[in-house]
Short mmCIF file of C-alpha atoms and ligand atoms in Angstrom, two decimals:
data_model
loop_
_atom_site.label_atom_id
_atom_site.label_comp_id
_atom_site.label_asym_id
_atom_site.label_seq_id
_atom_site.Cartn_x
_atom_site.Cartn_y
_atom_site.Cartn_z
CA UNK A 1452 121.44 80.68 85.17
CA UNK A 1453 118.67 82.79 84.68
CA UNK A 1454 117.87 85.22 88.23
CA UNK A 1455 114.54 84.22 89.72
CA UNK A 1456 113.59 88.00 88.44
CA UNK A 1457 114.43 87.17 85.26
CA UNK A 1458 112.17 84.07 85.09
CA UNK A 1459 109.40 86.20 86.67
CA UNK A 1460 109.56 88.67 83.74
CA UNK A 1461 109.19 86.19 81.40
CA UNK A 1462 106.37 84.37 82.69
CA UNK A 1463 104.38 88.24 83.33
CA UNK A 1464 105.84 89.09 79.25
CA UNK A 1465 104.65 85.70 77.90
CA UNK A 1466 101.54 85.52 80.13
CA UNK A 1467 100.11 88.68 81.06
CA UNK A 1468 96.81 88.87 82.62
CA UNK A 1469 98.37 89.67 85.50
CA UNK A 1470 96.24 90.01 88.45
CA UNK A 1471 98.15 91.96 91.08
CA UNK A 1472 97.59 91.66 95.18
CA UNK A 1473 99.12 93.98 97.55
CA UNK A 1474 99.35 94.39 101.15
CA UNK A 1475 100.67 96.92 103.78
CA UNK A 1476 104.30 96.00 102.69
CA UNK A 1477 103.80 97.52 99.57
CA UNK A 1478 103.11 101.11 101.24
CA UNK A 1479 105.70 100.58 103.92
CA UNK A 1480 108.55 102.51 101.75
CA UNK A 1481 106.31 105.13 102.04
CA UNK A 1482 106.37 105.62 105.50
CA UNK A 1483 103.20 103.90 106.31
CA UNK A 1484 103.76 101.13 108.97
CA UNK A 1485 102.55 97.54 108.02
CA UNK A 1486 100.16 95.73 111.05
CA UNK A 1487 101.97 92.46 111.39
CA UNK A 1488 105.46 93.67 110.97
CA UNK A 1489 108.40 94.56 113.74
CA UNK A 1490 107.13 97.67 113.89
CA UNK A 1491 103.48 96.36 113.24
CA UNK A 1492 100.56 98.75 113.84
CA UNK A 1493 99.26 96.43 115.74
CA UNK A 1494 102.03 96.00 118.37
CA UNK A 1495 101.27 99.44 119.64
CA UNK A 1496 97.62 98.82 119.73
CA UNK A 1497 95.48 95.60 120.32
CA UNK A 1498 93.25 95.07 117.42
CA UNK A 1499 90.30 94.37 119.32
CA UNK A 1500 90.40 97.81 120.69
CA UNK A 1501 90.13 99.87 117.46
CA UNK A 1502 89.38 98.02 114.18
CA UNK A 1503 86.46 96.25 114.89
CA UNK A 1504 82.58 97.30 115.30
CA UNK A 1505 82.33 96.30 119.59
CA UNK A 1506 85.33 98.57 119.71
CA UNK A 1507 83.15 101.21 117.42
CA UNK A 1508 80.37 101.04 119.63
CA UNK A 1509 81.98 101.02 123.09
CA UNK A 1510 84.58 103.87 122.34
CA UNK A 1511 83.58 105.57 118.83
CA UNK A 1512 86.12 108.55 120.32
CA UNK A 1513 88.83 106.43 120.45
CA UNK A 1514 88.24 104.76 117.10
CA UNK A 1515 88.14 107.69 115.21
CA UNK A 1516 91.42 109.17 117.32
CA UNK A 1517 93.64 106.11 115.97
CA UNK A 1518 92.28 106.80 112.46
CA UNK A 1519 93.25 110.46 112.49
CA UNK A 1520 96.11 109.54 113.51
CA UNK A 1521 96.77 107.17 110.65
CA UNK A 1522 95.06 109.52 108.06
CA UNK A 1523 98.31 112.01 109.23
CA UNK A 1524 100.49 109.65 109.05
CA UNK A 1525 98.89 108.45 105.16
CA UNK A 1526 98.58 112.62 104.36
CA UNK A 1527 102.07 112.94 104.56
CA UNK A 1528 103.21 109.85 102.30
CA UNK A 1529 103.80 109.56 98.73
CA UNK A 1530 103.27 106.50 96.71
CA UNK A 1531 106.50 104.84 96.11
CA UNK A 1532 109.00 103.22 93.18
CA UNK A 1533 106.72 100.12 94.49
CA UNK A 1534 103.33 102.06 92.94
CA UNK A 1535 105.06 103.64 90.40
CA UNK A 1536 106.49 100.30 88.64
CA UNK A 1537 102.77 98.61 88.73
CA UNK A 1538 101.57 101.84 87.11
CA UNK A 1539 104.02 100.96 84.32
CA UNK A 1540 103.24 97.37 83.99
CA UNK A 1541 99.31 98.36 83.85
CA UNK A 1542 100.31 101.02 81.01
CA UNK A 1543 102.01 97.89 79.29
CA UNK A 1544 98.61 96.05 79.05
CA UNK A 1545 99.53 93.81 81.13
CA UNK A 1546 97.76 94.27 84.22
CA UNK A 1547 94.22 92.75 84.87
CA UNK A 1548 93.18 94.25 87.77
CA UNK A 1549 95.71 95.76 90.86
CA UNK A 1550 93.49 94.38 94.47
CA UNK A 1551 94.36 96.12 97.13
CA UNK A 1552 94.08 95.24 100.73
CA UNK A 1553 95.22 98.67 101.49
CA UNK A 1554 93.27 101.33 102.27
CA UNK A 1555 95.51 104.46 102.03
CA UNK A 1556 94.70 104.80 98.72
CA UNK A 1557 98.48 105.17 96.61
CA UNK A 1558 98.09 103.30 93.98
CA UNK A 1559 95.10 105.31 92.48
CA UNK A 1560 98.01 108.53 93.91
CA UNK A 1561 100.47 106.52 92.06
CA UNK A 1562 98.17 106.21 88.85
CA UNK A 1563 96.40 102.91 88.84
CA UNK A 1564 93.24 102.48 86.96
CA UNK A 1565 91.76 99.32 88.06
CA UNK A 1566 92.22 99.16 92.06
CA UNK A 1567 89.89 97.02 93.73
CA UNK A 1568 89.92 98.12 97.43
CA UNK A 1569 89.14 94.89 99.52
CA UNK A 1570 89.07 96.79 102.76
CA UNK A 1571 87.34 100.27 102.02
CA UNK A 1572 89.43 103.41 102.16
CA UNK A 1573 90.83 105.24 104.69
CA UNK A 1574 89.57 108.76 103.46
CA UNK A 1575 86.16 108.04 103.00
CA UNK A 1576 83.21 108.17 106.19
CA UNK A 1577 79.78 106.89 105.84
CA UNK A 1578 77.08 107.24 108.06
CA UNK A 1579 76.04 104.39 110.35
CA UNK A 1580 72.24 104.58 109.96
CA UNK A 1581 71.55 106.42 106.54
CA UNK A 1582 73.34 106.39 103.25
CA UNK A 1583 75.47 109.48 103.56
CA UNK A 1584 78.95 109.11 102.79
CA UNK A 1585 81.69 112.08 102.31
CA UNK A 1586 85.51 111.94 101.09
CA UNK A 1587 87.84 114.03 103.16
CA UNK A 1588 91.17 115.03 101.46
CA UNK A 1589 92.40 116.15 105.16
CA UNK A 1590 92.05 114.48 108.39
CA UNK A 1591 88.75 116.20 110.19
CA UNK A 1592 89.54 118.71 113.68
CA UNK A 1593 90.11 116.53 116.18
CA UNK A 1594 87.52 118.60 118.03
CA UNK A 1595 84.92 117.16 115.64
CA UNK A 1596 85.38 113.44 116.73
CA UNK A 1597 83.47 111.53 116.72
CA UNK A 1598 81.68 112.86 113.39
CA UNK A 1599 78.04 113.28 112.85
CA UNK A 1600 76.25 112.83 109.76
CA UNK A 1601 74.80 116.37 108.49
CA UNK A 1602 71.34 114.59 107.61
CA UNK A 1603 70.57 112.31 110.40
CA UNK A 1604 73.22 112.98 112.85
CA UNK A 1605 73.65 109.85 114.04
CA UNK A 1606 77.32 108.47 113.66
CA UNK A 1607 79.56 108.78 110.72
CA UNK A 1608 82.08 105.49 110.82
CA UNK A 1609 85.93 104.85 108.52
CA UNK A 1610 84.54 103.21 105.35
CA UNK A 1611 86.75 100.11 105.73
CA UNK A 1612 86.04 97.07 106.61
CA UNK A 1613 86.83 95.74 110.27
CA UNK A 1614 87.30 92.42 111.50
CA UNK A 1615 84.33 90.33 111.71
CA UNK A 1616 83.10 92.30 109.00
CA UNK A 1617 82.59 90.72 105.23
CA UNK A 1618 84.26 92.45 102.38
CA UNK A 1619 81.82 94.62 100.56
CA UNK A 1620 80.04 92.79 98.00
CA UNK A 1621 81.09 93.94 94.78
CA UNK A 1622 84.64 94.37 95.72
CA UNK A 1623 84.92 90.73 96.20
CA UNK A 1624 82.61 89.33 93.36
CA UNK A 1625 85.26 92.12 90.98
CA UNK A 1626 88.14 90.10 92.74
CA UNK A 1627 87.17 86.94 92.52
CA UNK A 1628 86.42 86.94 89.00
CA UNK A 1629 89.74 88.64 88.17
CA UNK A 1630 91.48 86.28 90.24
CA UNK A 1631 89.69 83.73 88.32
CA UNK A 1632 90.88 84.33 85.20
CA UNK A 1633 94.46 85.54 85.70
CA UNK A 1634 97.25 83.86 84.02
CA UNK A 1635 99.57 85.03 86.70
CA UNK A 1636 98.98 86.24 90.00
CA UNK A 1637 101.63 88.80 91.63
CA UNK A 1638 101.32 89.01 95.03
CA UNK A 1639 102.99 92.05 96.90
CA UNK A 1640 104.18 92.75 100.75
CA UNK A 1641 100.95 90.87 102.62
CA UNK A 1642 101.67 88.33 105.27
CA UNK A 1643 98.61 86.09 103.73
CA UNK A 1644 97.48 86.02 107.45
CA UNK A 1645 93.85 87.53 106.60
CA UNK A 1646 91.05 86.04 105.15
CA UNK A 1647 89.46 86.06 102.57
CA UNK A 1648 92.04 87.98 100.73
CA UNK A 1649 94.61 85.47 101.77
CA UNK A 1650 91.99 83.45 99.50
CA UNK A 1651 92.96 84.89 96.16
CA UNK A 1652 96.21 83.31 95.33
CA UNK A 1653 95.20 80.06 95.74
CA UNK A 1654 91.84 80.45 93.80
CA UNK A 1655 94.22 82.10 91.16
CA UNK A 1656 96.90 79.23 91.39
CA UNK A 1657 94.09 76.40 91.06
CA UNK A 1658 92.73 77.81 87.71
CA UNK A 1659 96.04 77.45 86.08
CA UNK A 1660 98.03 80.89 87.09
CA UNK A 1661 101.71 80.86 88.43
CA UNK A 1662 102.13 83.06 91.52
CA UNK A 1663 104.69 85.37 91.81
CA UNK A 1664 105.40 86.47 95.18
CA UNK A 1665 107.43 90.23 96.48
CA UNK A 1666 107.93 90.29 100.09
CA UNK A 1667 111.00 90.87 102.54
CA UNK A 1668 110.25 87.89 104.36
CA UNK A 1669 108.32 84.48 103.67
CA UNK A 1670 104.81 85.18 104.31
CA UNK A 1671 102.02 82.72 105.16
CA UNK A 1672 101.55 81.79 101.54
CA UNK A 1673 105.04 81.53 100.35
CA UNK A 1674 105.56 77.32 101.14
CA UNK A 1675 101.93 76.80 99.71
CA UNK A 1676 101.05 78.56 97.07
CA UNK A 1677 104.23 80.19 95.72
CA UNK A 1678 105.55 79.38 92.71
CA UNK A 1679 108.42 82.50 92.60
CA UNK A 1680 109.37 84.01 95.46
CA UNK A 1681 111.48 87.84 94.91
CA UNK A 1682 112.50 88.37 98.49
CA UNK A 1683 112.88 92.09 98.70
CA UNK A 1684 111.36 95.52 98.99
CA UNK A 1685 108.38 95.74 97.26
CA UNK A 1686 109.90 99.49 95.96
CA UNK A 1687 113.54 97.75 94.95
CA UNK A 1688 112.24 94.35 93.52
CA UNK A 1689 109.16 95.47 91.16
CA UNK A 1690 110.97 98.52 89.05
CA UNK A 1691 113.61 95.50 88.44
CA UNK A 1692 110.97 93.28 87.60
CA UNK A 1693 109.10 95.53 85.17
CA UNK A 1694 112.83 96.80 83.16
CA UNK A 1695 113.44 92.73 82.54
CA UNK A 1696 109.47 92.73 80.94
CA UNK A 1697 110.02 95.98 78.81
CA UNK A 1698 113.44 94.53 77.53
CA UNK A 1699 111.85 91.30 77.13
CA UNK A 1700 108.95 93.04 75.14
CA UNK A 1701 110.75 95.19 73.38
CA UNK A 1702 113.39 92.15 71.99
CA UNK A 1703 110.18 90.29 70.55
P1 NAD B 415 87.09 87.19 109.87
O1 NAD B 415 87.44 85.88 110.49
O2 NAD B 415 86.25 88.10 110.66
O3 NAD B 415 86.38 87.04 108.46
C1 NAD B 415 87.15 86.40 107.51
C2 NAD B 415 86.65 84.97 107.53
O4 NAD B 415 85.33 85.04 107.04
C3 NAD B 415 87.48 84.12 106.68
O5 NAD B 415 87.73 82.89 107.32
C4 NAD B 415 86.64 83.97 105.41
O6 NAD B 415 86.53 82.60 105.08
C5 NAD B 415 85.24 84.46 105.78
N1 NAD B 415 84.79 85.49 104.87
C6 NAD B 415 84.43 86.76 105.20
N2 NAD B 415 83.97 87.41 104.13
C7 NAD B 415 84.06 86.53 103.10
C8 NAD B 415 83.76 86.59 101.73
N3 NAD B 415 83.21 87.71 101.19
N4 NAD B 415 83.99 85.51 100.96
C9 NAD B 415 84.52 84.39 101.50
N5 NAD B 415 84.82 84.25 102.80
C10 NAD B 415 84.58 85.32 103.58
O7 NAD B 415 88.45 87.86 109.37
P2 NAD B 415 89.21 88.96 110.12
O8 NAD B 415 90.65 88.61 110.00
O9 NAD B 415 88.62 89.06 111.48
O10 NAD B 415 88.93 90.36 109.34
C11 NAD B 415 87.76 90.54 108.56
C12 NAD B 415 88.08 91.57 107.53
O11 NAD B 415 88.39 92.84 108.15
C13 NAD B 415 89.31 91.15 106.75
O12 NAD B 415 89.10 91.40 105.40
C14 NAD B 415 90.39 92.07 107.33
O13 NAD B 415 91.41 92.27 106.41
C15 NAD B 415 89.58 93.32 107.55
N6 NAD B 415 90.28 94.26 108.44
C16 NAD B 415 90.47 95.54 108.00
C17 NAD B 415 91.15 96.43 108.82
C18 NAD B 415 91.45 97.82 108.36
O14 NAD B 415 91.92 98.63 109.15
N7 NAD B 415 91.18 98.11 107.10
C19 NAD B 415 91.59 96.05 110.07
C20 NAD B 415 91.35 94.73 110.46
C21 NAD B 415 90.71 93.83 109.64
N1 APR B 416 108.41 95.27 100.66
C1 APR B 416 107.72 94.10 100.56
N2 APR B 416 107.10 93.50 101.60
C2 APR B 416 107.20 94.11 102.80
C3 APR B 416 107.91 95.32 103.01
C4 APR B 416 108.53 95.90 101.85
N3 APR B 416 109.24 97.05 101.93
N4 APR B 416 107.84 95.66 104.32
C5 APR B 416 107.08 94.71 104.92
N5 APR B 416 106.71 93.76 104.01
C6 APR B 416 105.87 92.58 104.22
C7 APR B 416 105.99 91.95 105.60
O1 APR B 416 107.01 90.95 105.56
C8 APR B 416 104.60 91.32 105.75
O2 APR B 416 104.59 90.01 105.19
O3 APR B 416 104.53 93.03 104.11
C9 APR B 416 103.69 92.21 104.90
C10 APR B 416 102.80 93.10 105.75
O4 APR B 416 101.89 92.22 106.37
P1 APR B 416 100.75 92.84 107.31
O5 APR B 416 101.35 93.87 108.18
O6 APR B 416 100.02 91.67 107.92
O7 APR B 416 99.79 93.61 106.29
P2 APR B 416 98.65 92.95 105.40
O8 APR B 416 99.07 91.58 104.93
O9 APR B 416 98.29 93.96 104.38
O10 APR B 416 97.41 92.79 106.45
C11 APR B 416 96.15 92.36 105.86
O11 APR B 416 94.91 92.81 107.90
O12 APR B 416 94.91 94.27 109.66
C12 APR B 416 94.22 93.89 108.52
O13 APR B 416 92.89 95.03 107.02
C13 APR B 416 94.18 95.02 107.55
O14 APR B 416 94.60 95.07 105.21
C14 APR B 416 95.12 94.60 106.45
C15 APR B 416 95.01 93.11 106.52
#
């Protein structure tokens, strides 16, 4: 009886145009908490409050405070075995595109090449009225909050996308059309909860890919769209994954 990994190898070895979507679960061996999980980022705060443009414009201060405070939290992770094995599979020509829902940036730590980031990035600030945008490596003083642009000093803002907002153009469009042509679709530590991410799978599944699914727990895609589910840490189930599609290339 073959494992369920096993079978997943084969599919990514025999397939490949693998179009890979990850979620906060991905990062969480790293330290980072997910939103939706036990110990949820969201639990300790209500969305509403921080990650959405009302709560920009009626406490900017605040807003920025809770992003420091993750951009501390991100500063002092490394990418994990999680990263590291997709890195491998990408090296293996396998890998399409690697979409990311994340926005602390370790997969392009880990060594990515093609990450599409649906949801901005954490370490990046653009102004709210001009087109000024900077990349910190560090988070700012917390004296400095909120930031000011240095041309029209009006409000700098996190460039990542909030709710309510729409996922920047070309990061979709570059999504959708790898999603689109994928001949499997391997979807990593997201709950599926949030649109229109939560889209991909399905968009992948209905053009002929089989979805492979990595999570610890059965997320909101698993009974619909799944065709494999791994249950698992994303950092213990994908360097398993990738040894069964090197021995499985390497035997051809
Ligand atoms: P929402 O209801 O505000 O918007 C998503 C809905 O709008 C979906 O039903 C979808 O059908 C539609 N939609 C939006 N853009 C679309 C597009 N380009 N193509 C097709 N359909 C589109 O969703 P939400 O849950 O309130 O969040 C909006 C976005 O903000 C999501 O992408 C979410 O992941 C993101 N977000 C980011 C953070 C962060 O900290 N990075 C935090 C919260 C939410
Ligand atoms: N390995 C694999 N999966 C894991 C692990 C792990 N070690 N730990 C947690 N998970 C799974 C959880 O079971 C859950 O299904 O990862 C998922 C995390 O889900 P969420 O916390 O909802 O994160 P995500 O799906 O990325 O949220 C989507 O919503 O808040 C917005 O923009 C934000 O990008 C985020 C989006």
């Amino acid at each position: 009886l073959t494992s369920d990994v096993e079978r997943a190898a084969r599919l990514i070895a025999k397939r490949g145009h693998v179009a890979v979507l990850t979620g906060a679960g991905i990062s969480a061996d790293s330290g980072i908490p997910t939103f939706r999980g036990k110990d949820g980022l969201w639990r300790r705060f209500r969305a509403e409050e921080l990650a959405t443009p009302e709560a920009f414009r009626r406490n900017p201060r605040l807003v920025w405070e809770w992003y420091r405070w993750r951009m501390e939290i991100i500063a002092r992770a490394q990418p994990n075995e999680g990263h590291y094995a997709l890195v491998e599979l990408e090296k293996l020509g396998l890998v399409d595109c690697l979409i990311t829902q994340n926005v602390d940036g370790l997969h392009q730590r880990a060594g990515s090449k093609n990450v599409i980031e649906l949801h901005g990035n954490i370490w990046r600030a653009r102004c709210t009225k001009c087109s000024y945008t900077i990349v910190w490596d560090e988070p700012p003083p917390l004296e400095s909050l909120p930031p000011r642009c240095p041309r029209c000093n009006n409000l700098l803002r996190p460039d990542v996308v909030w709710f309510g907002e729409p996922i920047p153009e070309d990061a979709w469009n570059n999504a959708l059309k790898c999603a689109m042509s994928a001949r499997v679709m391997l979807v990593i530590g997201t709950s599926g909860v949030v649109y229109p991410a939560a889209l991909l799978p399905y968009i992948a599944r209905e053009r002929g890919a089989v979805v492979i699914e990595i999570n610890v727990e059965r997320s909101a895609l698993t009974d619909d769209v799944t065709d494999i589910f791994l249950r698992g840490r994303a950092s213990e189930v994908l360097p398993q994954l990738v040894r069964h599609v090197k021995n499985m290339l390497s035997a051809n």
